[in-house]
Amino acid sequence: MRTPLVAGNWKLNKTAAETKVLIEEMLPGLEAVSNVDNLICPSYLAIPAAAEMLKDSKVALGAQNVYWEEAGAFTGEVAPDMVAEFCEFVIIGHSERRAYFGETDESVNRRTKAALAHGLIPVVCVGETLAENEAGKTDEVVSRQMRDGLAGLGITSADQLVIAYEPVWAIGTGKAAYPEDASRVIGQSIRPVLAELFGDEIAQGIRVLYGGSVKPSNARDFFSEEEVDGALVGGASLKADDFIKITEAAA
Ligand code: 13P
């Protein structure tokens, strides 16, 4: 009942010109797969070019972050309506933002509220560090990130929100989580908090992705887990063939 979503987080990669080339390479292969939604999130400056290329396609466009203020003296920030002019989705609270740019559960909450207020679909990222994992704190950390990051949102339907469970130690390391562990965390610490916050029916419809070293060779194992509704892909989303294969695995 939840349509799988395969999303690419391109991070700090690809100029606008390079973005056009990569979209051209991957678009036909993505369009050929039905029953799977796709999302790509290039850098801000490549978004207008990407929007033009994707406008009649099944591939949705997202930004990698958004500020919570509408306008004003906030040098370097990008406002929600600026993102919403081109994008349907926005990634919020990625662990790289938390680790390098001071993002907290509170700022995640503010960004998420602002995104929703402008009709954007937030892809809110949660996940434990290696130290937290080894200390047996995964569920405590993930459920806290969920509760604090999503507090007070007025979600009225499941398609307004996407969650990505990305264990920090699995990102860019080539060492993915075991699919059954990812599924367990989602089933124990993510979906129950969604149910607390938004009620059971909405919680059952919200897509929860796994992210962290997803590649063509392991994608199928993740997607065969009941609780995993797709993937947020970093490195492999920058290779057209790999991203298409991951999308095919979701179908
Ligand atoms: P990798 O797929 O490169 O591990 O990155 C995952 C990620 O951070 C997606 O947001």
Coordinates of C-alpha atoms and ligand atoms in Angstrom, one line a residue:
M1 CA 0.0 0.0 0.0
R2 CA 3.0 2.3 0.4
T3 CA 4.5 3.1 -3.0
P4 CA 8.3 2.7 -2.8
L5 CA 10.3 5.9 -3.1
V6 CA 13.9 5.8 -4.3
A7 CA 15.6 9.1 -3.7
G8 CA 19.0 10.4 -4.6
N9 CA 20.8 12.9 -2.3
W10 CA 23.5 14.3 -4.6
K11 CA 25.1 16.2 -1.6
L12 CA 27.9 18.6 -2.7
N13 CA 28.3 17.2 -6.2
K14 CA 27.5 18.3 -9.8
T15 CA 27.4 21.8 -11.3
A16 CA 24.2 22.8 -13.1
A17 CA 25.8 21.7 -16.4
E18 CA 26.8 18.3 -14.9
T19 CA 23.4 17.9 -13.4
K20 CA 21.8 18.2 -16.8
V21 CA 24.1 15.5 -18.2
L22 CA 23.4 13.1 -15.3
I23 CA 19.6 13.6 -15.5
E24 CA 19.7 13.0 -19.3
E25 CA 21.6 9.7 -18.6
M26 CA 19.2 8.4 -15.9
L27 CA 15.8 9.7 -16.9
P28 CA 14.8 7.2 -19.6
G29 CA 15.8 4.3 -17.3
L30 CA 13.8 5.7 -14.4
E31 CA 10.8 6.5 -16.5
A32 CA 10.8 2.8 -17.6
V33 CA 10.1 1.6 -14.1
S34 CA 6.5 1.8 -12.9
N35 CA 5.1 1.6 -9.4
V36 CA 8.2 3.2 -7.9
D37 CA 8.5 7.0 -7.2
N38 CA 11.8 8.7 -7.7
L39 CA 13.2 11.9 -6.2
I40 CA 16.5 13.6 -6.9
C41 CA 18.0 16.3 -4.8
P42 CA 20.8 18.2 -6.5
S43 CA 22.5 21.3 -5.2
Y44 CA 20.5 24.5 -5.0
L45 CA 22.1 26.1 -8.0
A46 CA 21.3 23.2 -10.2
I47 CA 17.7 23.0 -9.2
P48 CA 16.2 25.4 -11.8
A49 CA 17.9 23.5 -14.7
A50 CA 16.8 20.1 -13.2
A51 CA 13.2 21.4 -12.8
E52 CA 13.0 22.3 -16.4
M53 CA 14.2 18.8 -17.4
L54 CA 12.0 16.9 -15.0
K55 CA 8.8 18.9 -15.4
D56 CA 6.9 16.3 -17.5
S57 CA 8.5 13.3 -15.9
K58 CA 7.7 11.0 -13.0
V59 CA 10.9 12.0 -11.2
A60 CA 10.3 14.6 -8.4
L61 CA 12.7 17.2 -7.4
G62 CA 13.9 18.2 -3.9
A63 CA 16.4 20.5 -2.2
Q64 CA 18.9 19.3 0.4
N65 CA 17.9 21.9 3.1
V66 CA 15.7 24.9 3.7
Y67 CA 15.7 27.8 6.2
W68 CA 12.6 28.5 8.4
E69 CA 12.4 32.2 7.9
E70 CA 10.3 33.6 5.0
A71 CA 12.6 36.5 4.1
G72 CA 14.9 39.0 5.6
A73 CA 18.5 39.6 6.7
F74 CA 19.7 35.9 6.7
T75 CA 22.6 36.0 4.4
G76 CA 23.2 32.8 2.5
E77 CA 20.0 31.1 3.5
V78 CA 17.2 29.8 1.2
A79 CA 13.6 30.4 2.1
P80 CA 10.8 27.8 1.9
D81 CA 8.9 29.5 -0.9
M82 CA 12.1 29.8 -2.9
V83 CA 12.4 26.0 -2.7
A84 CA 8.7 25.5 -3.3
E85 CA 8.9 27.4 -6.5
F86 CA 10.9 24.5 -8.1
C87 CA 10.6 21.5 -5.7
E88 CA 8.1 19.2 -4.2
F89 CA 10.4 17.8 -1.5
V90 CA 13.2 18.9 0.8
I91 CA 15.6 16.9 2.8
I92 CA 15.8 18.1 6.5
G93 CA 18.2 17.1 9.3
H94 CA 20.7 15.0 7.3
S95 CA 23.4 13.7 9.6
E96 CA 26.0 15.7 7.7
R97 CA 24.0 18.9 8.6
R98 CA 23.8 17.8 12.2
A99 CA 27.6 16.9 12.3
Y100 CA 29.1 19.8 10.4
F101 CA 26.6 22.6 10.5
G102 CA 25.2 22.6 14.0
E103 CA 21.8 21.2 13.1
T104 CA 19.8 20.1 16.2
D105 CA 16.4 18.4 16.7
E106 CA 15.1 21.9 17.4
S107 CA 16.3 23.4 14.1
V108 CA 15.0 20.3 12.3
N109 CA 11.6 21.0 13.9
R110 CA 11.6 24.6 12.7
R111 CA 12.7 23.7 9.2
T112 CA 10.1 20.9 9.0
K113 CA 7.3 23.2 10.1
A114 CA 8.3 25.9 7.6
A115 CA 8.6 23.4 4.8
L116 CA 5.1 22.0 5.5
A117 CA 3.6 25.5 5.7
H118 CA 4.7 26.0 2.1
G119 CA 3.4 22.7 0.8
L120 CA 6.8 21.0 0.6
I121 CA 7.2 17.4 1.6
P122 CA 10.0 17.1 4.2
V123 CA 12.3 14.1 4.1
V124 CA 13.3 14.1 7.7
C125 CA 16.5 12.2 8.4
V126 CA 17.2 10.4 11.7
G127 CA 19.9 7.9 12.7
E128 CA 22.4 7.0 15.4
T129 CA 26.2 7.5 15.4
L130 CA 28.6 4.5 15.7
A131 CA 29.3 5.4 19.4
E132 CA 25.5 5.5 20.1
N133 CA 25.0 2.3 18.3
E134 CA 27.8 0.5 20.1
A135 CA 26.5 1.8 23.4
G136 CA 23.1 0.2 22.7
K137 CA 21.4 3.6 22.4
T138 CA 20.0 3.4 18.9
D139 CA 16.4 3.2 19.8
E140 CA 16.7 5.9 22.4
V141 CA 18.4 8.3 20.0
V142 CA 16.2 7.6 17.0
S143 CA 13.0 8.0 19.0
R144 CA 14.2 11.2 20.6
Q145 CA 15.1 12.6 17.1
M146 CA 11.7 11.6 15.9
R147 CA 9.7 13.1 18.9
D148 CA 11.7 16.3 19.1
G149 CA 12.2 16.8 15.3
L150 CA 8.5 16.2 14.5
A151 CA 6.8 17.8 17.6
G152 CA 3.8 19.9 16.9
L153 CA 3.5 19.3 13.1
G154 CA 0.0 19.5 11.7
I155 CA 0.1 16.4 9.5
T156 CA -3.3 15.4 8.1
S157 CA -2.3 12.9 5.5
A158 CA 0.5 10.4 5.1
D159 CA 1.8 11.8 1.8
Q160 CA 2.9 15.1 3.6
L161 CA 6.0 13.5 5.2
V162 CA 8.8 11.1 4.5
I163 CA 11.3 9.8 7.0
A164 CA 14.7 8.5 6.2
Y165 CA 16.5 6.2 8.7
E166 CA 20.2 6.7 8.1
P167 CA 22.6 5.2 10.6
V168 CA 25.5 7.6 10.6
W169 CA 28.1 4.8 10.6
A170 CA 26.6 3.4 7.4
I171 CA 26.8 6.6 5.3
G172 CA 29.5 6.7 2.7
T173 CA 31.4 3.9 4.4
G174 CA 30.4 1.0 2.1
K175 CA 29.2 -0.7 5.3
A176 CA 25.4 -0.8 5.1
A177 CA 23.2 -1.8 8.1
Y178 CA 21.8 -5.3 8.0
P179 CA 18.4 -4.9 6.4
E180 CA 16.7 -6.7 9.3
D181 CA 18.3 -4.3 11.8
A182 CA 17.1 -1.3 9.8
S183 CA 13.6 -2.8 9.6
R184 CA 13.6 -3.4 13.4
V185 CA 14.6 0.2 14.2
I186 CA 11.9 1.5 11.9
G187 CA 9.3 -0.9 13.4
Q188 CA 10.3 -0.2 17.0
S189 CA 11.4 3.5 17.1
I190 CA 10.1 5.2 14.0
R191 CA 6.6 4.0 13.1
P192 CA 5.4 3.9 16.7
V193 CA 6.5 7.5 17.2
L194 CA 4.7 8.5 14.0
A195 CA 1.6 6.7 15.4
E196 CA 1.9 8.6 18.7
L197 CA 2.2 11.9 16.9
F198 CA -0.2 11.5 14.0
G199 CA -2.4 8.5 14.8
D200 CA -2.1 5.0 13.5
E201 CA -3.7 5.4 10.1
I202 CA -1.4 8.2 9.0
A203 CA 1.6 6.4 10.5
Q204 CA 0.9 3.3 8.5
G205 CA 0.9 5.4 5.3
I206 CA 4.1 7.4 5.8
R207 CA 7.0 6.2 3.8
V208 CA 10.2 5.4 5.8
L209 CA 13.3 5.0 3.7
Y210 CA 16.6 3.4 4.6
G211 CA 19.9 5.3 3.8
G212 CA 23.5 4.3 4.1
S213 CA 25.7 2.6 1.5
V214 CA 22.7 1.4 -0.6
K215 CA 23.8 0.0 -3.9
P216 CA 22.5 -2.3 -6.6
S217 CA 23.9 -5.3 -4.9
N218 CA 22.1 -4.8 -1.5
A219 CA 19.0 -2.8 -2.5
R220 CA 16.8 -5.8 -3.0
D221 CA 17.5 -7.1 0.5
F222 CA 16.4 -3.7 2.0
F223 CA 13.3 -3.5 -0.2
S224 CA 12.1 -7.0 0.8
E225 CA 11.9 -5.8 4.4
E226 CA 8.3 -5.0 5.3
E227 CA 9.2 -1.7 7.1
V228 CA 11.5 -0.4 4.4
D229 CA 9.6 1.7 1.9
G230 CA 12.6 2.8 -0.3
A231 CA 16.0 4.3 0.0
L232 CA 17.8 7.6 0.3
V233 CA 20.9 7.0 -1.8
G234 CA 24.1 9.1 -1.7
G235 CA 27.1 7.8 -3.7
A236 CA 25.2 5.4 -5.9
S237 CA 22.7 8.1 -7.0
L238 CA 25.5 9.8 -8.8
K239 CA 25.9 6.9 -11.2
A240 CA 23.0 6.7 -13.6
D241 CA 23.2 2.9 -14.0
D242 CA 23.3 2.2 -10.3
F243 CA 20.4 4.5 -9.5
I244 CA 18.3 2.9 -12.2
K245 CA 19.2 -0.6 -10.9
I246 CA 18.2 0.4 -7.3
T247 CA 14.9 1.8 -8.7
E248 CA 14.3 -1.5 -10.6
A249 CA 15.0 -3.4 -7.4
A250 CA 12.3 -1.4 -5.6
A251 CA 9.8 -2.5 -8.3
Ligands
13P1 P1 25.7 6.9 0.8 O1 24.7 6.2 0.0 O2 26.8 7.5 0.0 O3 26.2 6.0 1.9 O4 25.0 8.1 1.5 C1 23.7 8.0 2.1 C2 23.2 9.3 2.4 O5 23.7 10.0 3.3 C3 21.9 9.7 1.7 O6 21.4 10.8 2.3

